[in-house]
Tab-separated table of C-alpha atoms in Angstrom:
chain	number	residue	atom	x	y	z
A	96	MET	CA	-8.518	21.134	12.513
A	97	LEU	CA	-10.905	22.862	10.136
A	98	LEU	CA	-14.089	24.546	11.316
A	99	CYS	CA	-17.037	25.463	9.125
A	100	ASP	CA	-19.905	27.289	10.830
A	101	PRO	CA	-22.465	29.483	9.024
A	102	ALA	CA	-22.698	31.679	12.169
A	103	ILE	CA	-19.076	32.749	11.713
A	104	SER	CA	-18.716	35.963	9.763
A	105	GLY	CA	-14.998	35.734	9.080
A	106	SER	CA	-11.875	33.644	9.476
A	107	GLY	CA	-10.989	32.840	13.067
A	108	GLY	CA	-14.411	33.434	14.620
A	109	ALA	CA	-15.204	35.664	17.583
A	110	ASP	CA	-15.399	32.967	20.257
A	111	ALA	CA	-12.294	32.929	22.478
A	112	ALA	CA	-12.362	29.114	22.391
A	113	LEU	CA	-11.739	29.330	18.638
A	114	THR	CA	-8.664	31.528	18.878
A	115	GLY	CA	-6.066	30.122	16.499
A	116	VAL	CA	-8.519	27.705	14.869
A	117	PRO	CA	-9.133	28.491	11.204
A	118	ALA	CA	-12.867	28.918	10.651
A	119	TRP	CA	-15.006	29.861	7.647
A	120	PRO	CA	-18.718	30.589	7.225
A	121	THR	CA	-19.080	28.208	4.242
A	122	LEU	CA	-17.743	24.776	3.352
A	123	ASP	CA	-16.571	26.025	-0.059
A	124	GLY	CA	-14.569	28.783	1.614
A	125	ALA	CA	-13.037	26.360	4.088
A	126	LEU	CA	-12.068	23.851	1.399
A	127	ALA	CA	-10.616	26.574	-0.822
A	128	ALA	CA	-8.421	27.843	2.016
A	129	ALA	CA	-7.555	24.473	3.545
A	130	PRO	CA	-7.809	21.578	1.022
A	131	LEU	CA	-8.986	18.145	2.078
A	132	ALA	CA	-6.601	15.960	3.982
A	133	ALA	CA	-4.066	14.059	1.924
A	134	VAL	CA	-6.163	10.873	1.902
A	135	LEU	CA	-9.808	10.164	1.164
A	136	THR	CA	-11.179	6.837	2.369
A	137	ALA	CA	-14.507	5.058	2.008
A	138	GLU	CA	-15.679	1.755	3.416
A	139	LEU	CA	-17.950	0.098	0.853
A	140	ALA	CA	-20.094	-3.013	0.768
A	141	PRO	CA	-19.736	-5.381	-2.216
A	142	THR	CA	-22.896	-4.153	-3.914
A	143	VAL	CA	-23.797	-2.873	-7.371
A	144	GLY	CA	-23.786	0.760	-6.138
A	145	ALA	CA	-20.234	0.567	-4.765
A	146	ALA	CA	-18.582	1.646	-8.030
A	147	ARG	CA	-20.757	4.765	-8.210
A	148	GLN	CA	-19.830	5.674	-4.625
A	149	ALA	CA	-16.150	5.196	-5.433
A	150	ARG	CA	-16.432	7.421	-8.530
A	151	GLU	CA	-18.046	10.134	-6.419
A	152	LEU	CA	-15.056	9.952	-4.070
A	153	VAL	CA	-12.718	10.263	-7.070
A	154	ALA	CA	-14.591	13.308	-8.371
A	155	THR	CA	-14.438	15.001	-4.971
A	156	GLY	CA	-10.735	14.296	-4.502
A	157	CYS	CA	-9.701	15.322	-8.012
A	158	GLN	CA	-11.577	18.598	-7.706
A	159	HIS	CA	-10.183	19.526	-4.305
A	160	TRP	CA	-6.647	18.397	-5.057
A	161	ASP	CA	-6.733	20.202	-8.424
A	162	VAL	CA	-5.939	17.103	-10.473
A	163	ARG	CA	-9.104	17.348	-12.555
A	164	THR	CA	-7.437	15.809	-15.640
A	165	LEU	CA	-7.136	12.593	-13.641
A	166	ALA	CA	-10.830	12.354	-12.744
A	167	GLU	CA	-11.836	10.339	-15.822
A	168	PRO	CA	-8.942	7.844	-15.846
A	169	ALA	CA	-9.195	7.464	-12.061
A	170	SER	CA	-12.940	6.832	-12.398
A	171	LEU	CA	-12.261	4.099	-14.962
A	172	ALA	CA	-9.615	2.488	-12.757
A	173	ILE	CA	-11.629	2.654	-9.533
A	174	THR	CA	-14.727	1.294	-11.286
A	175	GLU	CA	-12.797	-1.762	-12.471
A	176	MET	CA	-11.141	-2.306	-9.083
A	177	VAL	CA	-14.417	-2.043	-7.189
A	178	ASN	CA	-16.348	-4.161	-9.685
A	179	ASN	CA	-13.685	-6.867	-9.354
A	180	VAL	CA	-14.280	-6.913	-5.598
A	181	VAL	CA	-18.034	-7.095	-6.117
A	182	ALA	CA	-17.777	-9.889	-8.715
A	183	HIS	CA	-14.881	-11.946	-7.360
A	184	ALA	CA	-13.906	-11.184	-3.751
A	185	ARG	CA	-17.454	-10.444	-2.564
A	186	THR	CA	-16.127	-8.874	0.646
A	187	PRO	CA	-16.376	-5.408	2.166
A	188	MET	CA	-13.717	-3.090	0.771
A	189	THR	CA	-11.788	0.030	1.629
A	190	VAL	CA	-11.213	2.569	-1.152
A	191	ARG	CA	-8.385	5.069	-0.710
A	192	LEU	CA	-7.256	8.020	-2.812
A	193	ALA	CA	-4.220	10.187	-2.203
A	194	PRO	CA	-2.484	12.874	-4.209
A	195	GLN	CA	1.296	12.891	-4.260
A	196	ALA	CA	3.458	15.321	-6.225
A	197	GLY	CA	0.849	15.829	-8.934
A	198	THR	CA	-0.036	12.148	-9.249
A	199	LEU	CA	-3.086	10.365	-7.903
A	200	ARG	CA	-2.769	7.081	-6.062
A	201	VAL	CA	-5.847	4.864	-6.015
A	202	ALA	CA	-6.198	1.689	-3.962
A	203	VAL	CA	-8.895	-0.829	-3.089
A	204	ARG	CA	-8.418	-3.288	-0.237
A	205	ASP	CA	-10.596	-6.356	0.068
A	206	HIS	CA	-10.580	-9.459	2.260
A	207	SER	CA	-9.836	-12.094	-0.346
A	208	PRO	CA	-6.317	-13.497	-0.665
A	209	LEU	CA	-6.834	-14.209	-4.390
A	210	ARG	CA	-4.715	-11.740	-6.328
A	211	PRO	CA	-5.652	-10.497	-9.788
A	212	ALA	CA	-4.028	-12.285	-12.694
A	213	PHE	CA	-3.270	-10.214	-15.773
A	214	ALA	CA	-3.266	-12.518	-18.784
A	215	GLY	CA	-3.256	-9.838	-21.464
A	216	PRO	CA	-6.156	-8.818	-23.675
A	217	ALA	CA	-9.241	-11.027	-23.563
A	218	PRO	CA	-10.556	-12.596	-26.771
A	219	PRO	CA	-13.386	-10.568	-28.353
A	220	THR	CA	-15.854	-13.400	-27.697
A	221	ARG	CA	-15.205	-13.444	-23.933
A	222	ALA	CA	-17.776	-11.597	-21.795
A	223	GLY	CA	-15.326	-10.264	-19.181
A	224	GLY	CA	-11.658	-10.071	-18.425
A	225	ARG	CA	-10.907	-6.538	-19.608
A	226	GLY	CA	-10.772	-4.728	-16.264
A	227	LEU	CA	-7.052	-5.083	-15.677
A	228	VAL	CA	-6.343	-4.141	-19.305
A	229	MET	CA	-8.291	-0.924	-18.733
A	230	ILE	CA	-6.378	-0.178	-15.541
A	231	ASP	CA	-3.106	-0.927	-17.341
A	232	THR	CA	-4.123	1.489	-20.103
A	233	VAL	CA	-4.928	4.484	-17.873
A	234	ALA	CA	-2.372	4.018	-15.081
A	235	ARG	CA	1.337	4.680	-15.114
A	236	ARG	CA	1.832	1.791	-12.669
A	237	TRP	CA	-0.475	-0.700	-11.018
A	238	GLY	CA	-0.259	-3.869	-9.010
A	239	SER	CA	-1.556	-5.823	-6.080
A	240	SER	CA	-0.049	-6.355	-2.674
A	241	PRO	CA	-0.962	-9.029	-0.157
A	242	VAL	CA	-2.005	-7.794	3.274
A	243	PRO	CA	-3.170	-9.702	6.326
A	244	ASP	CA	-6.654	-11.022	5.552
A	245	GLY	CA	-6.699	-9.939	1.908
A	246	LYS	CA	-5.011	-7.773	-0.685
A	247	VAL	CA	-4.733	-4.234	-2.000
A	248	VAL	CA	-5.037	-3.519	-5.715
A	249	TRP	CA	-3.539	-0.123	-6.500
A	250	CYS	CA	-2.571	2.183	-9.337
A	251	VAL	CA	-0.786	5.486	-9.886
A	252	LEU	CA	-2.153	7.980	-12.391
A	253	HIS	CA	-0.089	10.865	-13.748
A	254	PRO	CA	-1.394	13.994	-15.537
A	255	ASP	CA	1.392	13.796	-18.150
A	256	ASP	CA	-0.180	10.556	-19.376
A	257	GLU	CA	-3.476	12.279	-20.179
A	258	PRO	CA	-4.322	14.153	-23.377
A	259	GLY	CA	-4.462	17.927	-23.065
A	260	PRO	CA	-7.604	19.966	-23.667
A	261	ALA	CA	-8.868	19.991	-27.249
A	262	GLY	CA	-8.052	23.207	-28.975
């Protein structure tokens, strides 16, 4: 349990009921001392704004899990995954992010049994069909897994796959 209360002047609080419960006066202090849980989840509707909401979740997770170099590639991947749900599955979706040993795992579950088909690069004259190519480009691994009442499209991003800071 993590407690954030502006009335608390220091860690632990003065209230006897809070004995042994870590507490901080600010959210930033609490998150710095006790990072977010190992999974971030959002339930999203299949609307145009869903990709933006998913990117915000990515930004939050990458900052708090200190995998900032993965924020941009994860944003690209999650945007494509979410937009595919909006355009093709048209069902509510669950977005999940989890860090694991320096990597970032990104997944989107929808309620359509139709799994993505990767047919390679799309011809330049085709309007769409590049989402999975983009995910394949930024992710170390990706795939889809059937689940009851739908599927999960997932990818794993690794900081070693990203360019270092310009110098």
